[in-house]
Coordinates of N, CA and C in Angstrom, one line a residue:
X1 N 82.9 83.9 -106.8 CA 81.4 83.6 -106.7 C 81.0 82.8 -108.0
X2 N 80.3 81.7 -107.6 CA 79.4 81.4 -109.1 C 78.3 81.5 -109.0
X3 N 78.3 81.9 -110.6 CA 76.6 82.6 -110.3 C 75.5 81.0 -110.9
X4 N 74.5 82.1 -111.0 CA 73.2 80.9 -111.5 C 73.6 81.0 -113.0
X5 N 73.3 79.7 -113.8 CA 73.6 79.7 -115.4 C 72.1 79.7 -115.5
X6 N 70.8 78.6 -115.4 CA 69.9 78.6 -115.5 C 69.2 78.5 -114.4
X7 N 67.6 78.5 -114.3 CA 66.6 78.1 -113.4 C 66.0 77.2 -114.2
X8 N 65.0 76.2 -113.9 CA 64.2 75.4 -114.6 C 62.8 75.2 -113.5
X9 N 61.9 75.5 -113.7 CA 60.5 75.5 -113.0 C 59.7 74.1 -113.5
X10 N 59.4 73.1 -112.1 CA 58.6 72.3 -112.8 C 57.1 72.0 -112.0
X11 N 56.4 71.4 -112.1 CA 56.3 71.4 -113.7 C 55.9 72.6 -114.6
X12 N 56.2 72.6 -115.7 CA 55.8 73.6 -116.5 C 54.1 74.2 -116.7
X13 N 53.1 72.9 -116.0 CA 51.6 73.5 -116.2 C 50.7 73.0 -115.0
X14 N 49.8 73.6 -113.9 CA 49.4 73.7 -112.9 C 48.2 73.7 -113.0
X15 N 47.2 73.0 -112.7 CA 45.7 73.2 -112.5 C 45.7 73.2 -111.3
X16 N 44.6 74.0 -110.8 CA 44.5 74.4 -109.0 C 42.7 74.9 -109.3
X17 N 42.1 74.4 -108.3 CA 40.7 74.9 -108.2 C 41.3 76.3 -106.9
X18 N 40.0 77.5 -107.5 CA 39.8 78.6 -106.7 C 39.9 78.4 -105.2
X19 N 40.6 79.0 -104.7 CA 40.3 78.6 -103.2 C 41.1 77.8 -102.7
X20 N 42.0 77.2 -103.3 CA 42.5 75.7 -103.2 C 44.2 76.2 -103.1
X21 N 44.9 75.0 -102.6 CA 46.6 75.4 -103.1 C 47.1 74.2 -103.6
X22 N 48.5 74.6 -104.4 CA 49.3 73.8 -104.4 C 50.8 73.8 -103.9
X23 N 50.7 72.7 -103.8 CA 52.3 72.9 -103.3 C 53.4 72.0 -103.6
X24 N 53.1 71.7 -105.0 CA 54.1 70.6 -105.9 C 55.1 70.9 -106.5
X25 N 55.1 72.6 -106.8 CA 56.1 73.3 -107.5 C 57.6 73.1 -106.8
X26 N 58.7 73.3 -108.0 CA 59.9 73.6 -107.1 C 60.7 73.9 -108.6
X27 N 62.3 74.6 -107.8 CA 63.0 74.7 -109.1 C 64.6 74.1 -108.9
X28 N 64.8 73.9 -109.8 CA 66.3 73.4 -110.1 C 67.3 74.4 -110.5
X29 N 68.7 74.5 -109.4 CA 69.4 75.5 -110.2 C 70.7 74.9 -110.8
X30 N 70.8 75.6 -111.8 CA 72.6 75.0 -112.5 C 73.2 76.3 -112.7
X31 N 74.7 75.9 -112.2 CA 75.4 74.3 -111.6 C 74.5 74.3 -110.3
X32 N 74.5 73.0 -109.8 CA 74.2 72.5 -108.7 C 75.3 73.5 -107.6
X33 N 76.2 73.5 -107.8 CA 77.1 74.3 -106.8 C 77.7 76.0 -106.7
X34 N 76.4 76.6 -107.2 CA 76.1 78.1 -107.3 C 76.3 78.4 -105.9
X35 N 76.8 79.3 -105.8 CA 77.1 80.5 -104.9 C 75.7 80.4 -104.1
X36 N 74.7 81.1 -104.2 CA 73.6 81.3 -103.9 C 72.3 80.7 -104.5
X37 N 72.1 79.4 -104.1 CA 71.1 78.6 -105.0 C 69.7 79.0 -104.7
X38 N 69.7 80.3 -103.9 CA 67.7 80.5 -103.5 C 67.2 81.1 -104.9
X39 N 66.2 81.1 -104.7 CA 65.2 81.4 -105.3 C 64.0 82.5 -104.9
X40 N 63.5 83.5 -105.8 CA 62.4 83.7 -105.0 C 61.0 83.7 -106.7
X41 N 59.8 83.8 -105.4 CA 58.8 83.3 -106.4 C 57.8 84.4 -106.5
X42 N 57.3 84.6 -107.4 CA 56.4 85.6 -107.6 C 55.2 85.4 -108.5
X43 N 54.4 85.7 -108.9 CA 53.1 85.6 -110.0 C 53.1 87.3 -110.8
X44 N 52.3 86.6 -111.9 CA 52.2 87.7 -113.2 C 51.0 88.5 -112.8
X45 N 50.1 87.4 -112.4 CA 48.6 88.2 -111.5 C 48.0 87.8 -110.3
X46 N 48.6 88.0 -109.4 CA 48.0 87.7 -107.6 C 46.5 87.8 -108.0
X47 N 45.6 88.4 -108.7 CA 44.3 88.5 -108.3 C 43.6 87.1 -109.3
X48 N 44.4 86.4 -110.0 CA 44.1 85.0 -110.5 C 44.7 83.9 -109.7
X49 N 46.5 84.1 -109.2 CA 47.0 83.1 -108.8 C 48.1 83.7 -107.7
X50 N 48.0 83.5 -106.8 CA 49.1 84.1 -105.8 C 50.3 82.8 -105.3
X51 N 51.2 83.0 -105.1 CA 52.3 82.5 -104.3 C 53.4 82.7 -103.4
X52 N 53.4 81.6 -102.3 CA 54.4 82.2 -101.3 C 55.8 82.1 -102.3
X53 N 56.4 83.5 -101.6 CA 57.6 84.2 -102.3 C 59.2 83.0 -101.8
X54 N 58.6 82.2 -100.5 CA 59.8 81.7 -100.0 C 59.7 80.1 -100.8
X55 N 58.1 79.6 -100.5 CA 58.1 77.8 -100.7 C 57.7 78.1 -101.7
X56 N 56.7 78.8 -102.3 CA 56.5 78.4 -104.3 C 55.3 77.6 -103.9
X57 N 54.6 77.9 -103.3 CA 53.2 77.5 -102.7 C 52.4 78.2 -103.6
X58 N 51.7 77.6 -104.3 CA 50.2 78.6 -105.1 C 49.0 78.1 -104.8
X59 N 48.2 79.5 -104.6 CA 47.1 79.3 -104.3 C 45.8 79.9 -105.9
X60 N 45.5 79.0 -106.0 CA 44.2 79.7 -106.9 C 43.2 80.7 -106.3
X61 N 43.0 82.0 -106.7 CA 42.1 83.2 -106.7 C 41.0 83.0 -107.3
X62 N 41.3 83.3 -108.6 CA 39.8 83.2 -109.5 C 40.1 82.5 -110.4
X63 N 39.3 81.7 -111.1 CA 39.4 81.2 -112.4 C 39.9 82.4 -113.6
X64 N 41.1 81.9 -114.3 CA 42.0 82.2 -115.4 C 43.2 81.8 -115.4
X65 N 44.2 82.1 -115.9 CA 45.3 81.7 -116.3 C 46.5 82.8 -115.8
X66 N 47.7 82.4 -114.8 CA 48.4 83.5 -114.4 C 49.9 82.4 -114.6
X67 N 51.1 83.2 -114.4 CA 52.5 82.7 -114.9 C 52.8 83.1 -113.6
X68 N 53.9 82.1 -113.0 CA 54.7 81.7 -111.5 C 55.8 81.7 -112.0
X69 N 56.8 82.7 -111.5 CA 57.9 83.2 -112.1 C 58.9 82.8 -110.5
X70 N 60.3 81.7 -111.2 CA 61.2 81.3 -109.5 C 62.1 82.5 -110.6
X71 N 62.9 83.2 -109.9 CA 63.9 84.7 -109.9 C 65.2 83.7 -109.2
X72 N 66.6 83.2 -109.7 CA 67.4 83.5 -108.7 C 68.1 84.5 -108.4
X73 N 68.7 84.7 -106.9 CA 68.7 85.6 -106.1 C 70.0 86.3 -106.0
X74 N 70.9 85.6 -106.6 CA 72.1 86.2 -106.7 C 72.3 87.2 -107.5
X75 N 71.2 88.1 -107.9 CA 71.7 88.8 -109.1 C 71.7 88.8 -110.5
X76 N 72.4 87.3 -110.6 CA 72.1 87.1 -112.3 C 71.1 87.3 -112.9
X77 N 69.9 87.3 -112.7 CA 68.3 87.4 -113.2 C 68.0 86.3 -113.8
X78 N 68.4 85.4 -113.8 CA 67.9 84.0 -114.1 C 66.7 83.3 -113.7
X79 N 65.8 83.3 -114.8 CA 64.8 83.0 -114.2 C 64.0 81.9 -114.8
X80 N 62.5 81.1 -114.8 CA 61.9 80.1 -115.4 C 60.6 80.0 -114.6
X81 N 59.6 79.8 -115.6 CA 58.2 80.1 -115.0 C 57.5 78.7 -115.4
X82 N 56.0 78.6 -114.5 CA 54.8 77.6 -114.8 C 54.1 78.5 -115.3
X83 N 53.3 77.7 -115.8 CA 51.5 78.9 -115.9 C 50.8 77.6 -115.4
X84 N 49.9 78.3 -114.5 CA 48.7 78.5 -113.8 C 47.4 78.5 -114.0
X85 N 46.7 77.2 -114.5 CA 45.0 77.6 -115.2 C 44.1 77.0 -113.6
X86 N 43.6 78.4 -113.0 CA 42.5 77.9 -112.4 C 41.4 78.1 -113.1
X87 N 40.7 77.2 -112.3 CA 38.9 77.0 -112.2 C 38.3 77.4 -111.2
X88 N 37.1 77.0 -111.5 CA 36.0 77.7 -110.2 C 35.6 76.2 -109.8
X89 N 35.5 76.5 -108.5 CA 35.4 75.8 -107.7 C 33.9 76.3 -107.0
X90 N 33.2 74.7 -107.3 CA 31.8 74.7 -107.3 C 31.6 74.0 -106.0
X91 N 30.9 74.4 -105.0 CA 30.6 74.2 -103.8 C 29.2 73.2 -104.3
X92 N 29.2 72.1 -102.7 CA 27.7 71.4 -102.7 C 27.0 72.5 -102.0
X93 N 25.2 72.4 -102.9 CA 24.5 73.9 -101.9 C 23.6 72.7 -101.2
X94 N 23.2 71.5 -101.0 CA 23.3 70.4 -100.8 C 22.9 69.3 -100.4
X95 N 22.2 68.5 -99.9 CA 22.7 67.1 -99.1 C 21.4 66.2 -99.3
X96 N 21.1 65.2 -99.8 CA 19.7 64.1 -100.1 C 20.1 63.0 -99.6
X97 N 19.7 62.5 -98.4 CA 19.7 61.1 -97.7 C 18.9 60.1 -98.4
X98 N 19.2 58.8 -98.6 CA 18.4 58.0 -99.0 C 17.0 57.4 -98.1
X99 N 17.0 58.2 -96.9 CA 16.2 58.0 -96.0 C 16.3 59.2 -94.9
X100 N 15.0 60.0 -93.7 CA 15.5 60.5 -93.0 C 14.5 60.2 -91.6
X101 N 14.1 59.2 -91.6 CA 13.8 58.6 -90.6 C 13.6 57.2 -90.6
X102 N 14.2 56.7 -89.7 CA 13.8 54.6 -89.9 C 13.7 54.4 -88.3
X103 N 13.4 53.2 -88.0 CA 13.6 52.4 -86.9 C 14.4 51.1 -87.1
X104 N 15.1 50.7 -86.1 CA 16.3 49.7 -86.3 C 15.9 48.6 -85.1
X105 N 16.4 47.3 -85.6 CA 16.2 46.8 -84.4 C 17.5 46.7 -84.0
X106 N 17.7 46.5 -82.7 CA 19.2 46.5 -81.9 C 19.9 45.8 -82.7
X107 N 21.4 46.0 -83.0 CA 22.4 44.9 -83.7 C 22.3 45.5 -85.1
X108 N 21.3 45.5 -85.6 CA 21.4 45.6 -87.1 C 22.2 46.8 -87.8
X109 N 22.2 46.8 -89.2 CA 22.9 48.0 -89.9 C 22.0 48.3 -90.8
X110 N 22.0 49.1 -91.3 CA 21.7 50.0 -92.5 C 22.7 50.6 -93.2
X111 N 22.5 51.2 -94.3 CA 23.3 52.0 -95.2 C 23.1 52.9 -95.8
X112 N 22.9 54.1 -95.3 CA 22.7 55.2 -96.0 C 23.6 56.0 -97.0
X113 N 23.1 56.3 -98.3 CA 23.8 56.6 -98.9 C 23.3 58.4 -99.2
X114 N 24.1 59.1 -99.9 CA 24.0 60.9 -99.9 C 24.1 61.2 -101.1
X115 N 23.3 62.0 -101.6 CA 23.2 62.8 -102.7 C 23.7 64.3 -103.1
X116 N 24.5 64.7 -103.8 CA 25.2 66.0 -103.7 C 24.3 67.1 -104.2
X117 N 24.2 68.3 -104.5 CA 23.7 68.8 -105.5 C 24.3 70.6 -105.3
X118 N 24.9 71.0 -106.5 CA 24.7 70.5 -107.9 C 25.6 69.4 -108.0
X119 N 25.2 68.2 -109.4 CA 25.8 67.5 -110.0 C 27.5 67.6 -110.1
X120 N 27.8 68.9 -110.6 CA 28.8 69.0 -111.1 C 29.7 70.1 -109.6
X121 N 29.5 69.1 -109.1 CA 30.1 69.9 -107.2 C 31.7 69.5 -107.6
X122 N 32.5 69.8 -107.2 CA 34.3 69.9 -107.2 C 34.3 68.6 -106.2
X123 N 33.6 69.2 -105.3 CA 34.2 67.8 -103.8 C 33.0 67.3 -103.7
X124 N 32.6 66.2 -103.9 CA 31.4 65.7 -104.0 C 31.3 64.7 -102.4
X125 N 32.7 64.8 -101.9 CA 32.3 64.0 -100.7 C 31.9 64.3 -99.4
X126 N 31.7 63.4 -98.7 CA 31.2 63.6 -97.0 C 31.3 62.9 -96.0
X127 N 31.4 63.7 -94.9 CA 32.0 62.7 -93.9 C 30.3 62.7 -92.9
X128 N 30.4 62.1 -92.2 CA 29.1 61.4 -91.0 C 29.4 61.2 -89.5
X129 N 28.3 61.8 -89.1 CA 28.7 61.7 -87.3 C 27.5 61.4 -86.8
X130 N 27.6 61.0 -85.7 CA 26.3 60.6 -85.0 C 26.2 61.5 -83.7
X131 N 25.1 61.8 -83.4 CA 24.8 62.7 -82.2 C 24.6 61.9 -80.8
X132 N 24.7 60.7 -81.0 CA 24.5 59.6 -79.6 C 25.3 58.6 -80.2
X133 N 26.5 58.3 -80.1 CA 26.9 57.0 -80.4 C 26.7 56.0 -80.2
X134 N 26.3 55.6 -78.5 CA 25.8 54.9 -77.5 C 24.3 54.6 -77.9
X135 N 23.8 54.8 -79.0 CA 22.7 54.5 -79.1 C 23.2 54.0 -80.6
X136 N 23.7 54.7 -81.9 CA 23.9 54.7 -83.2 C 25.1 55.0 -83.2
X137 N 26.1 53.8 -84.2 CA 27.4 54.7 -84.9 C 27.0 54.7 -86.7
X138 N 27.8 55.6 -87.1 CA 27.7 55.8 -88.3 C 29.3 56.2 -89.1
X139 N 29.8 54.8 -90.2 CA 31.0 54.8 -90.7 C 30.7 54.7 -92.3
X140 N 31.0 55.7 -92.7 CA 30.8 55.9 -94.4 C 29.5 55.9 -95.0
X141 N 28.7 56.2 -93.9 CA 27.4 56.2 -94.3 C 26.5 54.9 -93.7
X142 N 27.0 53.8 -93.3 CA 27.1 52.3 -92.8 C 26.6 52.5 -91.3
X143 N 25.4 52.8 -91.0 CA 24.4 52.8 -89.5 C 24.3 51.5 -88.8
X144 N 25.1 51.2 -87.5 CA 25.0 50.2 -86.3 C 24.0 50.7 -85.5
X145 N 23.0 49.7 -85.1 CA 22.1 50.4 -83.8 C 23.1 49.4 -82.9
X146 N 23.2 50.5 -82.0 CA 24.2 49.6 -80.9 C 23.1 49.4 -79.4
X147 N 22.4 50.2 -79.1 CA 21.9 50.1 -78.0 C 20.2 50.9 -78.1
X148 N 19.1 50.4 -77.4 CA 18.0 51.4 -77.6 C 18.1 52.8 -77.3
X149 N 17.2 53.4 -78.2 CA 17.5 54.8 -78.4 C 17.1 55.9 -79.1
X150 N 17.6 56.6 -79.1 CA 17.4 58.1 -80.6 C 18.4 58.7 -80.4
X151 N 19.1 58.8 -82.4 CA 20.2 59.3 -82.7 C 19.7 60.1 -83.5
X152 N 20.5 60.9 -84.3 CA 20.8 61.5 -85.4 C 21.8 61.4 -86.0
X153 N 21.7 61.0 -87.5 CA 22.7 60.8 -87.8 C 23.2 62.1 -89.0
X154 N 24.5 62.6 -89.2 CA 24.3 64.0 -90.0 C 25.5 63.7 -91.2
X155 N 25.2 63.8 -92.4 CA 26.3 64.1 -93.3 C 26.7 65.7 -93.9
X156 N 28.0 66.1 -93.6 CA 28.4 66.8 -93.6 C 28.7 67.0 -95.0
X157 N 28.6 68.1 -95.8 CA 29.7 68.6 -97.1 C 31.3 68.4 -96.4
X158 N 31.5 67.9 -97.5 CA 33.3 67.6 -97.4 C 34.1 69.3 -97.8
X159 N 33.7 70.0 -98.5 CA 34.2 70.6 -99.0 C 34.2 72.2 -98.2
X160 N 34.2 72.0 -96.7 CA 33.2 73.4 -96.8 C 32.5 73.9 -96.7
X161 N 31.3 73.6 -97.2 CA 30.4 74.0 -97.1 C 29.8 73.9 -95.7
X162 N 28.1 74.8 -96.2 CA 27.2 74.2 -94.8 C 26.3 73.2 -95.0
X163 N 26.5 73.0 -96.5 CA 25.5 71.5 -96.6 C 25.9 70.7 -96.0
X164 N 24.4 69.7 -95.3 CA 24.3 69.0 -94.4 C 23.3 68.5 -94.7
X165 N 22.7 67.1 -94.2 CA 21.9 66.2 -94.1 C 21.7 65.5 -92.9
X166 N 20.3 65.1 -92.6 CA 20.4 64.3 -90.9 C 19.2 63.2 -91.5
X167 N 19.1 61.9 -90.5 CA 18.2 61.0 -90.2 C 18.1 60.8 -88.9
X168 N 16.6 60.7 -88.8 CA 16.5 60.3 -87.4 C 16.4 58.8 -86.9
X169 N 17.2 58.1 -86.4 CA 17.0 56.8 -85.9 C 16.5 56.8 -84.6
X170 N 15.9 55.7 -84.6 CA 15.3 54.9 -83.3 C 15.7 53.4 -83.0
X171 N 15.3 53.2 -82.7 CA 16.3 51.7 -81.9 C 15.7 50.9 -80.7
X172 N 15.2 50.0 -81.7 CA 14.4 49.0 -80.4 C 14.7 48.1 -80.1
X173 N 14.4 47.1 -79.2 CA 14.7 45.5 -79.3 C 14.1 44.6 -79.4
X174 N 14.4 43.9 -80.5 CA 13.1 43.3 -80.9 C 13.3 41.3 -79.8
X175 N 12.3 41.6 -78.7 CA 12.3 40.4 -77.8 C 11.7 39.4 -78.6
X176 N 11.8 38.2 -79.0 CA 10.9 37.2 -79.8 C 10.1 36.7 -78.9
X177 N 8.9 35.5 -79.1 CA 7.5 35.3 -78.4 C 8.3 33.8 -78.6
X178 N 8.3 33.7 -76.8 CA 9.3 32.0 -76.9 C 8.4 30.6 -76.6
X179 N 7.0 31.0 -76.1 CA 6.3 30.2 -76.0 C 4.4 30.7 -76.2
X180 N 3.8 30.1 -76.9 CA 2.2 30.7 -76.9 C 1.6 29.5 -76.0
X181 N 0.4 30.0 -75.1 CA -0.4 28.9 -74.1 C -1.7 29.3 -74.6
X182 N -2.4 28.0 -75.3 CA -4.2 28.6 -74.8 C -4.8 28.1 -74.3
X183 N -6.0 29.0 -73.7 CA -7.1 28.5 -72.7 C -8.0 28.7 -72.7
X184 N -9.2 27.6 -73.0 CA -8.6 26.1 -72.3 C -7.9 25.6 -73.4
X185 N -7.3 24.3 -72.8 CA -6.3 23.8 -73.9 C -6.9 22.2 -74.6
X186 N -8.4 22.6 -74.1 CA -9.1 20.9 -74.6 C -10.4 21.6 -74.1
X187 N -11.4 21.3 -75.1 CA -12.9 21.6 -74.8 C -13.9 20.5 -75.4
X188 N -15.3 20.2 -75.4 CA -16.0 19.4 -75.9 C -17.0 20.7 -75.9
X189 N -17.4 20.3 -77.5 CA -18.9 21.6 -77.6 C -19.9 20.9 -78.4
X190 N -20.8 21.3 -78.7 CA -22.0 20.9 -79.7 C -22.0 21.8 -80.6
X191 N -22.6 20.8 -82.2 CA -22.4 21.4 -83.6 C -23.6 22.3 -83.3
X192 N -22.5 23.8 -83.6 CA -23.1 25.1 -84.1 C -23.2 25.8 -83.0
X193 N -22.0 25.2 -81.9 CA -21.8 26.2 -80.5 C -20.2 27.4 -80.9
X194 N -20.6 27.9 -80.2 CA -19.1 29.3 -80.4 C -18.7 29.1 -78.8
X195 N -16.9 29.4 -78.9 CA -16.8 29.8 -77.4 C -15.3 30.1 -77.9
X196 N -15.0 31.4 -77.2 CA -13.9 32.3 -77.4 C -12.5 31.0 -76.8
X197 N -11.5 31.3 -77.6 CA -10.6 30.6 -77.1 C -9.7 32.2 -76.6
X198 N -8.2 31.5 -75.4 CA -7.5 32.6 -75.5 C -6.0 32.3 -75.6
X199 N -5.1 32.7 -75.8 CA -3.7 32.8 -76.5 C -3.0 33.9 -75.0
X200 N -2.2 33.2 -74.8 CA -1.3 33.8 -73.6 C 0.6 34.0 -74.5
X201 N 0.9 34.6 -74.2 CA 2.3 34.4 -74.8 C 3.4 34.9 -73.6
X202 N 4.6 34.6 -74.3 CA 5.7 34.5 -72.9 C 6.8 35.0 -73.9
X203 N 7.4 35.7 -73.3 CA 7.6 36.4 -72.0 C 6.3 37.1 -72.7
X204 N 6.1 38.0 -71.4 CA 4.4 39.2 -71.5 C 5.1 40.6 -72.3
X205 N 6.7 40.8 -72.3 CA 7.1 41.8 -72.8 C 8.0 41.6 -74.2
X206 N 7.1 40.5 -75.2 CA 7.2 40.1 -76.3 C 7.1 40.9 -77.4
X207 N 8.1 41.8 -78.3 CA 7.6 43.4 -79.4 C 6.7 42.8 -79.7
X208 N 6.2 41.7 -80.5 CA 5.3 41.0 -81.0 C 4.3 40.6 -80.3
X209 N 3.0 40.5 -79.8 CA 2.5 39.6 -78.8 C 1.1 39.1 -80.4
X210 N 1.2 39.7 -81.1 CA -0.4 38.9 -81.3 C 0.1 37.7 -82.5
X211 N -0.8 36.9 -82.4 CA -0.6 35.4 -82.7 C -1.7 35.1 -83.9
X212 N -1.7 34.2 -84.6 CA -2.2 33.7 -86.3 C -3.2 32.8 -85.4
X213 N -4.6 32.7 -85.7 CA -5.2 31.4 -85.4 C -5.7 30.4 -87.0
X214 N -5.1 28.8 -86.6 CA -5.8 28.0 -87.6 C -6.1 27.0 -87.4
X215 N -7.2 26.1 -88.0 CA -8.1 25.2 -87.5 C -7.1 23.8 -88.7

């Protein structure tokens, strides 16, 4: 049988937020051609830093400092550790839109951007969905009016949380005014007579219909 001469754990120092895992750890045994090359893994304090006993998976508990000990298994007691500094992991409580109502004309974009809070959040990011697509998409915060309508658009905490944010869009189409007519289109008056002129426009279902008058 050959046994284990050393273990070597790397890396030697681990940051992990609360709540969180890692799984970058591993160990090296010498000789490479031991008998029994497993390993098993354990922690100094599960209620700061826990890990699976087979993969060397750690997960942070609470913020402090705990030691990841790989054991090999043959007997020899050979063994080699990390240490483990968690933190606290700060959640968004959350979500400020740079806007939470607009109207869009068809085709156009916007760009909404999001505000975390607190400042000092761990995962500051977020992802975005739309509640009618078919009306609004929304990519990175980046609003398409695709068709007339009403959406909502919602950014989510990335981290977990239930912070959330919404805007309400609307979605028009903006028709242009492709020809103005007035009537009459030639008059003869006398100095210091009044008489209403009138202004017709085309199409009749123009967003726009009213018209500038100048002499």
């Amino acid at each position: 049988m050959i046994c284990v001469n050393s273990v070597s754990v790397y890396p030697s120092r681990v940051s992990v937020k609360a709540g969180e895992w890692y799984r970058g750890a591993y160990a090296e045994i010498s000789p490479k051609n031991a008998s029994d090359p497993t390993v098993t893994w354990s922690s100094s304090n599960p209620s700061i830093a826990t890990v699976n006993p087979d993969t060397g998976y750690i997960k942070g508990i609470n913020p402090g400092t705990a030691t990841i000990y790989a054991t090999a298994l043959d007997g020899s007691g050979k063994r080699d550790s990390c240490t483990v500094a968690v933190s606290e992991n700060i959640h968004v409580s959350s979500i400020t839109l740079n806007a939470t109502n607009m109207t869009m004309n068809k085709g156009s974009y916007y760009t909404l951007s999001a505000t975390v809070s607190p400042a000092n959040a761990t995962n500051k990011s977020v992802y975005w969905c739309s509640d009618n697509p078919d009306v609004a998409t929304v990519s990175n915060g980046v609003v398409h009016a695709v068709s007339t309508g009403n959406a909502e658009i919602t950014a989510y905490a990335a981290d977990g949380s239930t912070a959330r944010a919404h805007c309400q869009v609307n979605v028009y189409e903006n028709i242009p005014v492709r020809s103005v007519t007035v009537s009459p289109s030639c008059r003869n008056m006398y100095v210091g007579e009044s008489a209403y002129l009138h202004a017709t426009v085309c199409p009749s279902n123009a967003t726009n219909q009213l018209v500038a008058w100048s002499s």
